[in-house]
Amino acid sequence: MVKITFIQPDGSSREIEAEPGTSVMETALANNVDGITAECNGSAACATCHAYFEEDRLNSLDAMAEHENDMLDFAACERRSGSRLSCQIKVTEALDGITVTLPEMQ
Amino acid sequence: MASPVPVMDDISLAALTADPYPSFRRMREAASAVWVSDARINLVTRFEDIMTIERDHKRFASTNPGSLMNKVMGHSLMRKDDEDHQVERKAIEPSFRPGVVKNQWTPVFDGIAERLIDGFANGGETDLFGSFAAPMASLCLAEMIGFKDVSWQDLAAWSQALMDGVSNYGTEPDTAQRAAAASQAVNAAIDAVLDHHRNRPGPTILSSMLHAEHPHSVEQIRANIKVIIGGGLNEPRDSILTTVYGLLLNPDQRARVTADPKLYRTAFEEAVRWVSPIGMYPRRVTRDTVLGDTQLKQGDQLGICVGAANRDETRFSDPDAYDVFRDRHAHLGFGAGPHFCAGTWVARQMVGEIAVPKLFNRLTKLRLDEDRPAIMKGWVFRGPVSLPVRWEV
Ligand code: HEM
Ligand code: FES
C-alpha cells in the first residue's frame, strides 16, 4: 500500500492508503476525498481533477503529455509548478508519503 | 431488492418532443430505469445512476453491434470502448485542446460571428436560428474539419440527414436514402481535401487524423468525420440559442452578465444544464446486473437521459429555473467518462466567449419578439427551433 495525504484548501488533511495501479484521482473518489470532480472520469478532457503535487517529488510522477500540459492552463484554479491532472498520475511505490493539495475550485 | 424495469406506456413521443421535463420527472421518481413503450428503450434519468454507468463501461458499453449509427456513418469512436476508442480519441485531440481552441480557432470563430451579425444588424429583427446560430455552428465546424468550398447550408443538411438516419430505426426508406446520399457527399468532400492536409499539417481535424502517431485509415476518417458533423453542429447551434433565450427571459440575470462579461461562460454552462442539447444517448448492458433499484438484463439497451439528470432535484435546487448564479455543480450536458464530449472546449469558446457576448454587445436593447414566441422542440436533441428577436437600430 502507498500512503497519500490529501490536503484540503482549508488546511485539513487525510492520509489514504492507495492501491498501486489505480490513479490518484480514482483514489480520491474511492475514499470520498472532497475537491475532485473528475467529470470525464480520467480521459484528460475536463480539467476537473486538478491538484497540486509536492514540487520536489514531481520527478517521480508519470511524465506530462502535451495534452495534459495544455489542459492545465485552463483549470478553474491558478496553475502552479506542482499542478497536475490527478487522473493522469498512476499510484506507484514512488508516491509513498506524498502530499497532494486540492484547489479551491474545479 | 432490485425490481424489474417498470413499464410506462402513457408517455408518448409527441409529449416528450414538446416538453420532456414533466415525463422525465415521473421517470426519475419511478425507478433507476424505466421502459417507455413509445420510445422502445429503457430510459435512465437519475444523476447518480448515470455517474455509475459512466464510471463502469465494462458493464455499460458504448460498443453496440446492432447500432444503426454504425450502419449509417460507419464504425466511429463513439461506438467503441477501451483501446480502440482511445487511439482514435487521442488522434483527434490536438485539434480540440483548449490552448489550440484559444490560439487557432478563436480568431476564425470571431471573424465568422462578426460577418454574420453584419448581415442582419441593421434590420432590427431576425430569427436567430437561421440568421445566426445555424450558420455560425456550421461555418465554424467546416473550418475546424478543414473542408474547402462546402457551403454552410450543405454541411447543415448533411448533419441533419445523418442524424435523422441514425434515429430512424430503419422504418422510413426515404430517410435512409437521404442519409446514404449525405454520407456519399461527406466522403466526396473529404476526398477533395485529403491530399492538401496530408501535405500540410495544421490544426484542422483532418490534419490531426492524418498526422497522428497512429494515423486514421480512410475508413476511420470517414466514420469519425461523420460523427463530428452529426454531433458538432446542432449542439453549439442549440446552445447559442438557449443561452440567449435564458438571458432574455431573465432581465436581472442578463443585466449582471452584461455588466461582468466573464459571466457569459457561466451563462453558457447553465444553458447546457438547463436545456441539454443532447438530451439522451445510448449505452448497452453487457451482463445481467443491478442499477440502483432496478434489475437489468444482458443486452438491454439504455437511453442515458442527461437532459433529465441535469434537472434532478437531488442535485440541483429549483432545477427547472435558468439560474446563472446557482451554486456551481458539475452537470452532465457534455456526458461523462471516456466519451466526455471532445468538443467541450470548442463549444465553451464558440458559444460562451464569442457568439453570445457578441450578439449582446452589438445589438442594442436586444429583446424577444413580442409577436412571435420562441419554439423549443425535442428530447433526444433539444433546443429552440425558432428564436425571433428585435433590437433598436
Ligand atoms: C454545447 C455543445 C455540445 C454539447 C452539449 C455536446 C454534448 C456531447 C455529449 C453529451 C457527448 C457524449 C455522447 C456519448 O457519450 O455517447 C458528446 C460527445 C462528442 N462530442 Fe460533443 N457536444 C457539444 C459540442 C461539440 C462540438 C462543437 C464538437 C466538435 C466540433 C463535438 C464533438 C464530439 C465528439 C467527437 C464526441 C464523441 C467523443 C467520444 O466518443 O469519445 N461536440 N458531446
Ligand atoms: S478526470 Fe477529467 S481531466 Fe482528469
XYZ file of C-alpha atoms and ligand atoms in Angstrom:
546
model
C 0.000 0.000 0.000
C 1.080 3.516 -0.797
C 0.259 6.381 1.574
C -1.019 9.625 0.054
C -2.007 12.649 2.135
C -4.711 14.857 0.651
C -4.817 18.434 1.951
C -7.985 20.497 1.549
C -7.887 24.239 0.786
C -8.910 24.862 4.429
C -5.781 23.045 5.619
C -7.438 19.878 6.887
C -5.757 16.691 5.743
C -6.379 12.963 5.389
C -3.952 10.144 4.835
C -5.214 7.478 2.444
C -3.872 4.023 1.654
C -3.814 3.986 -2.137
C -3.750 0.920 -4.308
C -0.922 0.752 -6.854
C -2.191 0.704 -10.419
C -5.162 2.987 -9.840
C -4.898 6.728 -10.450
C -4.630 9.402 -7.777
C -7.990 10.762 -8.991
C -9.608 7.330 -8.534
C -8.033 7.019 -5.095
C -9.551 10.332 -4.033
C -13.002 9.448 -5.353
C -12.969 5.935 -3.891
C -12.192 7.396 -0.472
C -14.677 10.268 -0.675
C -11.950 12.895 -0.561
C -13.609 16.228 -1.391
C -12.308 18.544 -4.045
C -12.025 16.313 -7.105
C -14.869 16.407 -9.632
C -13.442 14.324 -12.478
C -16.244 14.953 -14.960
C -14.542 12.986 -17.713
C -13.540 10.167 -15.413
C -9.893 10.106 -16.337
C -9.856 10.987 -20.039
C -7.765 14.122 -19.517
C -10.561 16.084 -21.159
C -12.220 18.116 -18.411
C -9.501 19.514 -16.106
C -11.742 18.990 -13.050
C -9.291 16.672 -11.292
C -6.613 19.354 -10.963
C -4.381 19.048 -7.877
C -1.086 20.427 -6.588
C 1.594 17.781 -6.072
C 4.625 18.212 -3.855
C 7.098 20.036 -6.041
C 10.277 18.232 -5.089
C 8.657 14.922 -5.982
C 7.379 15.821 -9.435
C 10.190 13.791 -10.997
C 8.784 10.587 -9.577
C 5.393 11.110 -11.289
C 4.379 9.895 -14.743
C 5.616 12.359 -17.334
C 3.221 15.038 -18.508
C 1.827 14.679 -22.014
C 1.353 17.760 -24.158
C -2.400 17.379 -23.902
C -2.336 17.490 -20.099
C 0.023 20.442 -20.200
C -2.413 22.379 -22.373
C -5.442 21.376 -20.297
C -3.840 22.576 -17.051
C -3.689 26.138 -18.377
C -7.485 26.070 -18.378
C -8.169 24.604 -14.952
C -10.555 26.646 -12.815
C -7.825 27.496 -10.296
C -4.444 29.023 -10.931
C -1.788 26.707 -12.340
C 1.331 26.342 -10.189
C 4.538 24.422 -10.662
C 3.094 21.382 -8.819
C -0.105 21.333 -10.903
C -1.102 18.019 -12.458
C -4.299 16.326 -13.581
C -4.633 13.703 -10.863
C -6.280 11.266 -13.297
C -3.016 11.085 -15.222
C -0.925 10.055 -12.199
C -0.731 6.341 -11.519
C -0.186 5.245 -7.922
C 3.238 3.581 -7.601
C 5.566 2.872 -4.702
C 7.453 6.021 -5.706
C 4.487 8.097 -4.488
C 4.571 6.714 -0.953
C 4.256 9.537 1.588
C 3.475 12.268 -0.963
C 1.096 15.126 -0.192
C -1.470 16.293 -2.726
C -3.151 19.656 -2.162
C -6.586 20.298 -3.635
C -7.529 23.592 -5.288
C -10.349 25.871 -4.110
C -12.414 25.032 -7.139
C -12.530 22.583 -10.019
C -34.171 -5.949 -3.555
C -33.944 -4.775 -7.118
C -37.169 -4.756 -9.119
C -37.622 -5.424 -12.815
C -37.743 -2.388 -15.109
C -41.201 -0.826 -14.766
C -43.190 -0.114 -17.930
C -44.608 3.314 -18.729
C -46.955 3.151 -21.674
C -48.642 6.506 -21.230
C -45.681 8.662 -22.295
C -45.902 9.489 -25.986
C -43.045 10.547 -28.223
C -45.123 13.602 -29.083
C -45.276 14.610 -25.418
C -41.545 14.057 -24.981
C -40.809 16.142 -28.069
C -43.000 19.016 -26.929
C -41.719 19.119 -23.327
C -39.856 16.122 -21.894
C -39.306 17.528 -18.401
C -42.621 16.528 -16.720
C -42.161 12.981 -18.083
C -38.502 12.930 -17.041
C -39.594 13.856 -13.520
C -42.054 10.947 -13.401
C -39.358 8.551 -14.607
C -36.839 9.816 -12.038
C -39.403 9.257 -9.300
C -40.342 5.795 -10.567
C -37.106 3.796 -10.865
C -33.471 3.741 -11.951
C -34.557 2.599 -15.419
C -37.995 2.811 -16.993
C -39.230 1.135 -20.176
C -41.032 3.770 -22.203
C -43.116 1.806 -24.687
C -43.435 4.535 -27.264
C -39.647 5.122 -27.329
C -38.888 1.368 -27.237
C -35.930 1.817 -24.874
C -35.078 1.775 -21.135
C -34.547 5.336 -20.002
C -32.152 6.224 -17.179
C -32.871 9.636 -15.672
C -31.228 9.962 -12.242
C -27.919 11.820 -11.877
C -26.244 9.262 -9.599
C -27.234 6.308 -11.782
C -25.731 7.965 -14.853
C -22.488 8.627 -12.971
C -22.419 4.939 -12.007
C -22.891 3.951 -15.648
C -20.206 6.300 -16.934
C -17.696 5.004 -14.382
C -18.192 1.387 -15.457
C -18.060 0.892 -19.194
C -17.370 -2.811 -18.710
C -20.978 -3.235 -17.574
C -22.355 -0.395 -19.675
C -20.710 -0.319 -23.088
C -20.793 2.114 -25.983
C -19.862 -0.622 -28.439
C -23.081 -1.784 -29.995
C -23.040 -4.411 -32.748
C -26.594 -3.692 -33.887
C -26.181 0.075 -33.820
C -27.907 1.946 -36.583
C -25.195 4.561 -36.267
C -22.592 2.063 -37.476
C -24.720 1.307 -40.498
C -25.351 4.933 -41.397
C -21.973 6.516 -40.587
C -19.531 3.639 -40.304
C -17.974 2.453 -37.049
C -16.888 5.651 -35.273
C -15.119 6.244 -31.964
C -18.455 6.983 -30.339
C -19.392 3.319 -30.573
C -16.046 1.902 -29.441
C -14.588 1.187 -26.000
C -11.191 0.860 -24.334
C -8.047 0.794 -26.502
C -9.912 1.054 -29.838
C -11.647 4.172 -28.615
C -8.584 5.752 -27.001
C -6.388 5.515 -30.071
C -8.885 7.432 -32.206
C -9.711 9.912 -29.481
C -6.023 10.683 -28.940
C -5.569 11.192 -32.663
C -8.152 13.979 -32.875
C -7.256 15.648 -29.558
C -4.710 18.143 -30.938
C -7.492 19.994 -32.785
C -9.650 20.238 -29.666
C -7.238 21.232 -26.887
C -8.271 24.374 -25.029
C -4.997 26.103 -25.917
C -5.424 25.288 -29.596
C -9.014 26.479 -29.421
C -7.864 29.740 -27.923
C -4.932 30.387 -30.234
C -6.026 28.825 -33.512
C -9.795 28.762 -33.587
C -10.781 31.887 -31.684
C -9.743 34.355 -34.432
C -11.519 32.222 -37.027
C -14.746 31.955 -34.972
C -14.556 35.647 -34.175
C -14.493 36.657 -37.822
C -17.394 34.365 -38.638
C -19.556 35.799 -35.850
C -18.794 39.389 -36.857
C -19.644 38.784 -40.507
C -22.916 37.062 -39.664
C -24.018 39.861 -37.348
C -23.048 42.430 -40.017
C -25.547 40.667 -42.252
C -28.593 41.476 -40.127
C -27.540 44.153 -37.621
C -29.372 46.932 -39.498
C -32.630 45.033 -39.780
C -33.994 45.470 -36.259
C -35.415 41.969 -36.159
C -34.431 38.421 -37.087
C -34.948 34.782 -36.255
C -31.591 33.928 -34.726
C -31.947 30.268 -35.643
C -31.452 30.768 -39.381
C -29.576 34.056 -39.472
C -27.015 33.392 -36.771
C -26.909 30.170 -34.741
C -27.128 27.647 -37.593
C -24.609 29.337 -39.928
C -22.277 30.126 -37.008
C -22.121 26.490 -35.904
C -21.820 25.206 -39.455
C -19.167 27.647 -40.690
C -17.039 27.097 -37.583
C -17.277 23.336 -37.948
C -16.306 23.442 -41.627
C -13.171 25.409 -40.695
C -12.270 23.018 -37.894
C -12.696 19.939 -40.063
C -10.660 21.504 -42.832
C -13.268 21.420 -45.613
C -12.921 23.721 -48.600
C -15.782 25.037 -50.707
C -18.529 23.432 -48.659
C -21.449 25.786 -48.045
C -22.845 26.068 -44.524
C -26.233 25.045 -45.829
C -24.853 21.822 -47.325
C -22.968 20.932 -44.162
C -26.060 21.606 -42.044
C -28.204 19.499 -44.382
C -25.719 16.590 -44.239
C -25.684 16.818 -40.470
C -29.472 16.688 -40.296
C -29.740 13.829 -42.814
C -27.142 11.771 -40.909
C -28.820 12.354 -37.560
C -32.262 11.547 -38.998
C -30.791 8.379 -40.456
C -29.381 7.359 -37.096
C -32.670 7.835 -35.247
C -34.806 6.362 -37.993
C -34.535 2.740 -36.826
C -34.931 1.586 -40.385
C -38.580 2.380 -40.733
C -38.644 5.064 -43.402
C -36.818 4.231 -46.640
C -36.752 7.887 -47.644
C -34.795 8.881 -44.548
C -32.347 6.031 -45.065
C -31.778 7.162 -48.655
C -31.158 10.760 -47.665
C -28.688 9.604 -45.016
C -26.871 7.454 -47.578
C -26.683 10.380 -50.002
C -25.329 12.661 -47.259
C -22.777 10.021 -46.368
C -21.586 9.931 -50.000
C -21.405 13.709 -50.135
C -19.286 13.815 -46.965
C -16.929 11.186 -48.399
C -16.517 13.306 -51.524
C -15.873 16.470 -49.500
C -13.194 14.608 -47.536
C -11.582 13.172 -50.673
C -11.374 16.668 -52.150
C -9.076 17.943 -49.384
C -7.269 14.872 -48.081
C -4.086 15.386 -50.108
C -3.934 19.017 -49.116
C -3.979 18.093 -45.418
C -1.600 15.199 -45.941
C 0.997 17.600 -47.332
C 0.299 20.485 -44.992
C -0.070 19.585 -41.328
C -2.164 22.104 -39.393
C -4.705 22.453 -36.608
C -7.651 21.010 -38.568
C -9.323 17.769 -37.518
C -8.493 16.083 -40.833
C -4.861 17.023 -40.387
C -4.819 15.640 -36.830
C -6.272 12.355 -38.060
C -3.673 12.047 -40.825
C -0.645 13.062 -38.793
C -1.383 11.255 -35.517
C 1.054 8.755 -34.026
C -1.471 6.132 -35.159
C -2.944 7.772 -38.259
C -6.600 7.134 -39.069
C -7.349 4.885 -42.049
C -9.629 6.391 -44.690
C -12.449 4.321 -43.248
C -11.856 5.706 -39.750
C -11.616 9.240 -41.126
C -14.948 8.895 -42.872
C -16.754 7.472 -39.835
C -15.327 9.937 -37.339
C -15.838 12.985 -39.536
C -19.480 11.928 -39.902
C -19.871 11.634 -36.150
C -18.303 15.055 -35.753
C -20.648 16.509 -38.404
C -23.636 14.842 -36.767
C -22.638 15.798 -33.231
C -20.694 19.023 -33.611
C -23.199 21.235 -35.352
C -26.638 21.093 -33.753
C -25.278 21.273 -30.212
C -23.417 24.563 -30.472
C -26.283 25.926 -32.566
C -28.838 24.946 -29.949
C -26.756 26.128 -27.019
C -26.220 29.564 -28.612
C -29.976 29.928 -28.859
C -30.723 28.502 -25.426
C -28.182 30.789 -23.748
C -29.624 33.859 -25.499
C -33.150 32.708 -24.650
C -32.305 32.117 -20.977
C -30.749 35.574 -20.654
C -33.583 37.335 -22.498
C -36.162 35.627 -20.305
C -34.356 36.800 -17.158
C -33.573 40.525 -17.404
C -31.977 40.741 -13.950
C -29.511 37.963 -14.750
C -28.861 39.470 -18.141
C -28.022 42.819 -16.548
C -25.480 41.197 -14.232
C -23.914 39.146 -17.033
C -23.572 42.047 -19.471
C -22.019 44.102 -16.654
C -19.441 41.383 -15.971
C -18.626 39.659 -19.288
C -16.679 36.777 -17.762
C -20.087 35.508 -16.593
C -21.049 34.653 -20.187
C -19.109 31.417 -19.724
C -21.291 30.508 -16.753
C -24.407 31.607 -18.646
C -23.474 29.119 -21.383
C -22.719 26.319 -18.917
C -26.053 26.872 -17.180
C -27.864 26.816 -20.545
C -26.327 23.424 -21.327
C -27.559 22.150 -17.955
C -30.995 23.743 -18.247
C -31.833 22.516 -21.760
C -29.167 19.977 -22.649
C -28.653 19.953 -26.448
C -28.034 16.201 -26.343
C -30.821 15.031 -24.073
C -30.255 11.308 -24.495
C -27.538 8.973 -25.760
C -27.351 5.158 -25.770
C -25.462 2.525 -23.792
C -25.742 -1.285 -23.824
C -25.868 -3.566 -20.776
C -23.154 -6.232 -21.167
C -24.347 -8.658 -18.443
C -27.205 -9.162 -16.013
C -26.735 -6.517 -13.359
C -28.406 -4.162 -10.919
C -28.530 -0.402 -11.425
C -29.779 1.472 -8.350
C -33.134 -0.106 -7.544
C -33.594 -1.856 -10.889
C -32.592 -5.241 -12.307
C -31.180 -5.082 -15.838
C -30.539 -7.897 -18.290
C -27.645 -8.535 -20.601
C -28.317 -6.874 -23.938
C -30.742 -4.278 -22.572
C -30.498 -1.002 -24.450
C -30.332 2.052 -22.204
C -31.122 5.628 -23.097
C -28.948 7.812 -20.887
C -31.100 10.899 -20.322
C -28.606 13.580 -19.307
C -31.336 16.106 -20.057
C -33.278 14.559 -17.167
C -30.306 14.122 -14.826
C -29.468 17.805 -15.266
C -32.880 18.569 -13.726
C -32.505 16.073 -10.877
C -33.726 17.873 -7.756
C -31.483 15.812 -5.513
C -28.559 17.520 -7.238
C -29.815 20.941 -8.369
C -32.159 23.119 -6.349
C -35.061 24.585 -8.341
C -33.769 22.627 -11.345
C -36.310 23.932 -13.869
C -35.116 27.507 -13.458
C -32.422 29.058 -15.638
C -30.111 30.496 -12.995
C -26.621 31.678 -13.917
C -25.964 32.284 -10.225
C -26.897 28.875 -8.821
C -24.336 27.002 -6.731
C -21.738 25.644 -9.082
C -22.153 21.911 -9.644
C -20.831 19.706 -12.390
C -23.615 18.833 -14.862
C -23.887 16.052 -17.420
C -24.567 18.122 -20.539
C -21.265 17.047 -22.082
C -21.674 13.468 -20.920
C -19.115 11.888 -18.584
C -16.472 9.223 -18.656
C -14.365 8.142 -21.625
C -16.765 9.628 -24.186
C -16.957 13.002 -22.442
C -17.548 15.458 -25.267
C -14.388 16.004 -27.283
C -15.739 19.402 -28.351
C -16.365 20.786 -24.851
C -13.695 23.476 -25.017
C -14.617 24.375 -28.574
C -18.224 24.892 -27.551
C -17.297 26.901 -24.457
C -15.248 29.279 -26.562
C -17.507 29.448 -29.615
C -20.718 29.965 -27.672
C -19.777 31.345 -24.258
C -16.912 33.615 -25.261
C -17.765 34.601 -28.824
C -21.253 34.104 -30.276
C -23.422 35.120 -27.335
C -21.378 38.048 -25.967
C -21.013 39.489 -29.477
C -24.768 39.444 -30.012
C -25.455 41.290 -26.782
C -22.633 43.748 -27.435
C -23.615 44.607 -30.955
C -27.423 44.623 -30.855
C -28.739 47.451 -28.679
C -31.571 46.532 -26.354
C -31.940 43.047 -27.731
C -35.274 41.518 -26.695
C -37.615 38.640 -27.502
C -40.091 39.383 -30.292
C -43.428 40.050 -28.558
C -45.395 38.815 -31.580
C -43.509 35.641 -32.393
C -42.771 33.422 -29.405
C -39.701 31.183 -29.411
C -40.341 27.492 -30.096
C -38.463 24.729 -28.242
C -38.545 21.179 -29.509
C -37.084 17.738 -28.990
C -35.934 15.386 -26.271
C -33.098 13.283 -27.780
C -31.819 16.598 -29.110
C -33.439 19.716 -27.722
C -33.233 23.429 -28.356
C -35.086 26.389 -29.878
C -36.100 25.725 -33.478
C -37.070 29.374 -33.760
C -35.900 32.372 -31.730
C -37.311 35.637 -33.137
C -35.761 38.742 -31.571
C -35.852 42.540 -32.002
C -33.482 45.370 -31.159
C -33.029 49.085 -31.730
C -31.285 50.257 -34.888
C -22.812 22.705 -26.405
C -22.281 21.922 -27.305
C -22.079 20.434 -27.161
C -22.720 19.538 -26.329
C -23.795 19.811 -25.308
C -22.144 18.223 -26.615
C -22.514 17.056 -25.973
C -21.888 15.832 -26.119
C -22.209 14.633 -25.379
C -23.315 14.513 -24.337
C -21.367 13.644 -25.791
C -21.319 12.201 -25.270
C -22.055 11.237 -26.148
C -21.908 9.804 -25.706
O -21.273 9.535 -24.662
O -22.427 8.902 -26.391
C -20.509 14.216 -26.813
C -19.517 13.537 -27.492
C -18.789 14.069 -28.527
N -18.830 15.377 -28.980
Fe -19.933 16.888 -28.216
N -21.207 18.356 -27.596
C -21.125 19.684 -27.958
C -20.287 20.248 -28.910
C -19.415 19.532 -29.693
C -18.617 20.088 -30.755
C -18.617 21.566 -31.166
C -17.901 19.057 -31.296
C -16.930 19.038 -32.459
C -16.516 20.084 -33.124
C -18.238 17.859 -30.557
C -17.689 16.607 -30.789
C -17.946 15.482 -30.036
C -17.309 14.201 -30.275
C -16.263 13.885 -31.336
C -17.836 13.306 -29.326
C -17.503 11.834 -29.165
C -16.445 11.665 -28.145
C -16.105 10.191 -27.914
O -16.891 9.309 -28.247
O -15.024 9.963 -27.346
N -19.158 18.188 -29.595
N -20.848 15.557 -26.993
S -10.819 13.464 -14.760
Fe -11.133 14.801 -16.418
S -9.163 15.548 -16.777
Fe -8.856 14.192 -15.134
